[in-house]
mmCIF file of C-alpha atoms in Angstrom:
data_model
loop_
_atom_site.group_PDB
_atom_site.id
_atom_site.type_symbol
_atom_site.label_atom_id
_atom_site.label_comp_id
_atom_site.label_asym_id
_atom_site.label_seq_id
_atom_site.Cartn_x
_atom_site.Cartn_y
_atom_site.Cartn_z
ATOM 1 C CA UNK M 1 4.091 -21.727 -11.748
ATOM 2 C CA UNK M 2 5.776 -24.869 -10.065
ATOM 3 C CA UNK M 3 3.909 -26.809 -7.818
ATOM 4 C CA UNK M 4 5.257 -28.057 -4.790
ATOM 5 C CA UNK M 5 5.031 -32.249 -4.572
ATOM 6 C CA UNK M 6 2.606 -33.052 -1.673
ATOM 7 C CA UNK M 7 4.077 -34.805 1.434
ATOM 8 C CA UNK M 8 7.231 -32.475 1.645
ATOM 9 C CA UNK M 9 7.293 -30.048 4.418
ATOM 10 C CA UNK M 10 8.592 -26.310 3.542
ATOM 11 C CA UNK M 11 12.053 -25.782 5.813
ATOM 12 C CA UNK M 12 12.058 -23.272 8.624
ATOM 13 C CA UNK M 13 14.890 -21.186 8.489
ATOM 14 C CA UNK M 14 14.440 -20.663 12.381
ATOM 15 C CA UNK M 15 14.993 -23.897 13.054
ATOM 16 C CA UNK M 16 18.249 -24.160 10.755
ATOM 17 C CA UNK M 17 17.057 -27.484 8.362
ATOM 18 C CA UNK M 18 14.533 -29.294 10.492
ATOM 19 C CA UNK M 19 11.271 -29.840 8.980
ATOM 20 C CA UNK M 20 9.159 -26.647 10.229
ATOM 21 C CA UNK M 21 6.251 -27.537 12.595
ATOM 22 C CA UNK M 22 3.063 -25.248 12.936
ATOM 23 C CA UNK M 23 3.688 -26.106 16.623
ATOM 24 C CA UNK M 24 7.272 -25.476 16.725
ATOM 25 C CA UNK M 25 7.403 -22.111 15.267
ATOM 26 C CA UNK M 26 4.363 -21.099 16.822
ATOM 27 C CA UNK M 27 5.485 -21.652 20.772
ATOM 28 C CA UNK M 28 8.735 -20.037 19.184
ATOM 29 C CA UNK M 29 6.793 -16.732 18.445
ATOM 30 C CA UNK M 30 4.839 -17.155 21.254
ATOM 31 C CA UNK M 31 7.273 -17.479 23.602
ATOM 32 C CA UNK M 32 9.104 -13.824 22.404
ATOM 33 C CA UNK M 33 6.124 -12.158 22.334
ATOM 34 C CA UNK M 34 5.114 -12.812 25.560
ATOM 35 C CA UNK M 35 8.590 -11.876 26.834
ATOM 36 C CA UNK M 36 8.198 -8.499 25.389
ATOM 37 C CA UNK M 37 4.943 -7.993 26.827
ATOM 38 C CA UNK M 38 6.073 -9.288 29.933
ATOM 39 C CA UNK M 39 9.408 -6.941 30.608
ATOM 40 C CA UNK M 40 7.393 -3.655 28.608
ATOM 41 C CA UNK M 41 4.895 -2.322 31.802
ATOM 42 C CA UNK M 42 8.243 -2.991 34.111
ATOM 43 C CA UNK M 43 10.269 -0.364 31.874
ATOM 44 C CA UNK M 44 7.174 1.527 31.869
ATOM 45 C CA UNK M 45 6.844 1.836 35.821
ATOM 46 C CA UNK M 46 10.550 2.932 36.296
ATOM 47 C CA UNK M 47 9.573 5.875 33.896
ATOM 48 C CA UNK M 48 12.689 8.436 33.782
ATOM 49 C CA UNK M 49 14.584 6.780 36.616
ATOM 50 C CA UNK M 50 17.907 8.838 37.050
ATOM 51 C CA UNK M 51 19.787 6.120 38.416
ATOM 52 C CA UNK M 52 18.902 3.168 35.865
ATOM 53 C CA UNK M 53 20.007 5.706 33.335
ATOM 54 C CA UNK M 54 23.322 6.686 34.669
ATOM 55 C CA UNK M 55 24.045 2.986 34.749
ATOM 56 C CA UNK M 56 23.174 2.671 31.135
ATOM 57 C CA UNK M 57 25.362 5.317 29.906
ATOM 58 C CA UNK M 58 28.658 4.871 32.152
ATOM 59 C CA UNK M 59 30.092 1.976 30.321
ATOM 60 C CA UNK M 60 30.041 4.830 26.905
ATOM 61 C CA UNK M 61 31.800 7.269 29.441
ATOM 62 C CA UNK M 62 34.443 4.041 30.697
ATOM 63 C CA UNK M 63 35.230 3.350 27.703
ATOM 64 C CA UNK M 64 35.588 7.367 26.282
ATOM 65 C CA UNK M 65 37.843 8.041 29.227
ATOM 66 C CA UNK M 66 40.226 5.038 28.247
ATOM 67 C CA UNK M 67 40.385 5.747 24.519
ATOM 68 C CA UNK M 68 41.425 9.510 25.635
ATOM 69 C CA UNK M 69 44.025 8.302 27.891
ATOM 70 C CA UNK M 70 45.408 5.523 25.626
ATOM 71 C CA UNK M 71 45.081 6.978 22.254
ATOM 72 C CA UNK M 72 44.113 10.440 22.362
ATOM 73 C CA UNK M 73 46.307 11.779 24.562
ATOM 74 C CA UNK M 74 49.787 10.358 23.538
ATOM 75 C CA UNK M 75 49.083 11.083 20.024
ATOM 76 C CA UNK M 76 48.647 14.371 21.073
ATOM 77 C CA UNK M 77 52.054 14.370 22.776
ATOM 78 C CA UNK M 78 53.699 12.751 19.842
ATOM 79 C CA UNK M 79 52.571 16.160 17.653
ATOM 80 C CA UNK M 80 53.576 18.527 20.008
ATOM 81 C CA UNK M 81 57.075 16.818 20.338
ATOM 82 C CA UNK M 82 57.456 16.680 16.637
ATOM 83 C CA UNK M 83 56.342 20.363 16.100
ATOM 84 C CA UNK M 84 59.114 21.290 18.730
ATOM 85 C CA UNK M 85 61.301 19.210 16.384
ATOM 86 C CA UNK M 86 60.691 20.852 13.026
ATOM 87 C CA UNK M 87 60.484 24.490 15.050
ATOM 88 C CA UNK M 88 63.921 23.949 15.984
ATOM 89 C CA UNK M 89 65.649 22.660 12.620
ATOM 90 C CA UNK M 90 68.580 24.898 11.972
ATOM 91 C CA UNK M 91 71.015 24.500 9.116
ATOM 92 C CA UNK M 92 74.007 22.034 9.367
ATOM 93 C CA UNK M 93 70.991 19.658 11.077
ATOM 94 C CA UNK M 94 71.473 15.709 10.299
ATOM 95 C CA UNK M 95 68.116 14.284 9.794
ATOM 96 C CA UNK M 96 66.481 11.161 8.255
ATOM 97 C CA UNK M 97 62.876 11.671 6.191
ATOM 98 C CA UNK M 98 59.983 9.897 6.711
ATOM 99 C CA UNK M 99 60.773 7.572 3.770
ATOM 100 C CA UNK M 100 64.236 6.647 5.241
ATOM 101 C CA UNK M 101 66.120 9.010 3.379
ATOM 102 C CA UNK M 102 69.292 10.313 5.536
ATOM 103 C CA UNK M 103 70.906 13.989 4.676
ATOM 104 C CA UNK M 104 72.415 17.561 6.192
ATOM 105 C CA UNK M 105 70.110 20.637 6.259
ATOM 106 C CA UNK M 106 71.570 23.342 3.650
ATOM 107 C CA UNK M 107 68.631 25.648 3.534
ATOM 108 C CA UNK M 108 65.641 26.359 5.100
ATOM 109 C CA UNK M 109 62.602 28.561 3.502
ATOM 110 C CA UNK M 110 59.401 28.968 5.312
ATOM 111 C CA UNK M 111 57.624 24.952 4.629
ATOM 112 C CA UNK M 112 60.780 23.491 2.797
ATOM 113 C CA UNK M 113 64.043 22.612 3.013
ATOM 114 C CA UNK M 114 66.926 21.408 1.033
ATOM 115 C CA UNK M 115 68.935 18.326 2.456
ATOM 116 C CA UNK M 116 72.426 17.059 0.925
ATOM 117 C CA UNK M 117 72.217 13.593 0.626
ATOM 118 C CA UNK M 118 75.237 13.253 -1.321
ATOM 119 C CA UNK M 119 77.708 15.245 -2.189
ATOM 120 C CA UNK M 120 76.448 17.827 -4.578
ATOM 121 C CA UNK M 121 73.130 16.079 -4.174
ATOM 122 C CA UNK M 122 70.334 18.103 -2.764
ATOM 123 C CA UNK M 123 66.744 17.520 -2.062
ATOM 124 C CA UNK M 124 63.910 19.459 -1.641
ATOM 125 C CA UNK M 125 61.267 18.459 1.382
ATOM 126 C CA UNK M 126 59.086 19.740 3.480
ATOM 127 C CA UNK M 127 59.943 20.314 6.729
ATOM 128 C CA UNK M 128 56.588 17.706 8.223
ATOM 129 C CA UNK M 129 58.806 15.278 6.779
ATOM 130 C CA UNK M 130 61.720 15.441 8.954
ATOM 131 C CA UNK M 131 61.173 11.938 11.049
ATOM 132 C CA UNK M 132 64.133 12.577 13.545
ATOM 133 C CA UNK M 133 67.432 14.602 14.046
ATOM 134 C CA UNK M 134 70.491 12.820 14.454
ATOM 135 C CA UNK M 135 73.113 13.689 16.576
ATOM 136 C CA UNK M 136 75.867 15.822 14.464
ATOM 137 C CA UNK M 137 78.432 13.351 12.896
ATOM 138 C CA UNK M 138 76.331 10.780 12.301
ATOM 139 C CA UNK M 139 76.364 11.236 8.472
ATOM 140 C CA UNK M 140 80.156 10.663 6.951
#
């Protein structure tokens, strides 16, 4: 066991690298502990307050409201347009794929569909794929 030379003092980690002081550290704990005790019988005497508790919970209910309305709700207008999309895929279609690949719908069969990317190229996708529709004679 190593001994600890005499006339060092230990470091408080409170008190980031100053020597640590019975005195110091002890008003430190002191001082919390009697703030606790001081704020605990006020909680106490407001009991089940309706009000105080309302107050507590309405910035969670602020900030649910705003995540629905900026997130929630346009991504959930972003699906239903892109459902519409794929719904109404027909064959002769110009589309480009998620990955950036550009072709004309030849077939369609329930979740796939072939796309021509070149002549006498096809491709089998699925139809979730499908990132937009272009506008007929886009594709020479």
């Amino acid at each position: 066991m190593r001994r600890r030379p005499v006339g060092r003092v230990p470091w408080c980690p409170l008190v980031m690298g100053l020597p640590r002081l019975t005195l110091c550290c002890g008003a430190f704990f002191v001082f919390i502990s009697s703030a606790f005790a001081q704020t605990a019988p006020a909680a106490a005497a407001a009991g089940g307050d309706m009000m105080s508790t309302l107050t507590g919970m309405l910035p969670m209910v602020l900030m649910f409201v705003v995540l629905y309305f900026v997130m929630i709700r346009p991504q959930m207008r972003r699906q239903k347009e892109h459902r519409a999309l794929i719904e109404a895929l027909t064959k002769g279609d110009e589309v480009v794929i998620g990955g950036g690949l550009l072709g004309k719908v030849t077939r369609l069969n329930g979740e796939y569909m072939h796309i021509e990317v070149a002549s006498g190229v096809e491709v089998q996708v699925q139809r979730a794929a499908v990132a937009l529709v272009l506008p007929k004679g886009t594709i020479k």
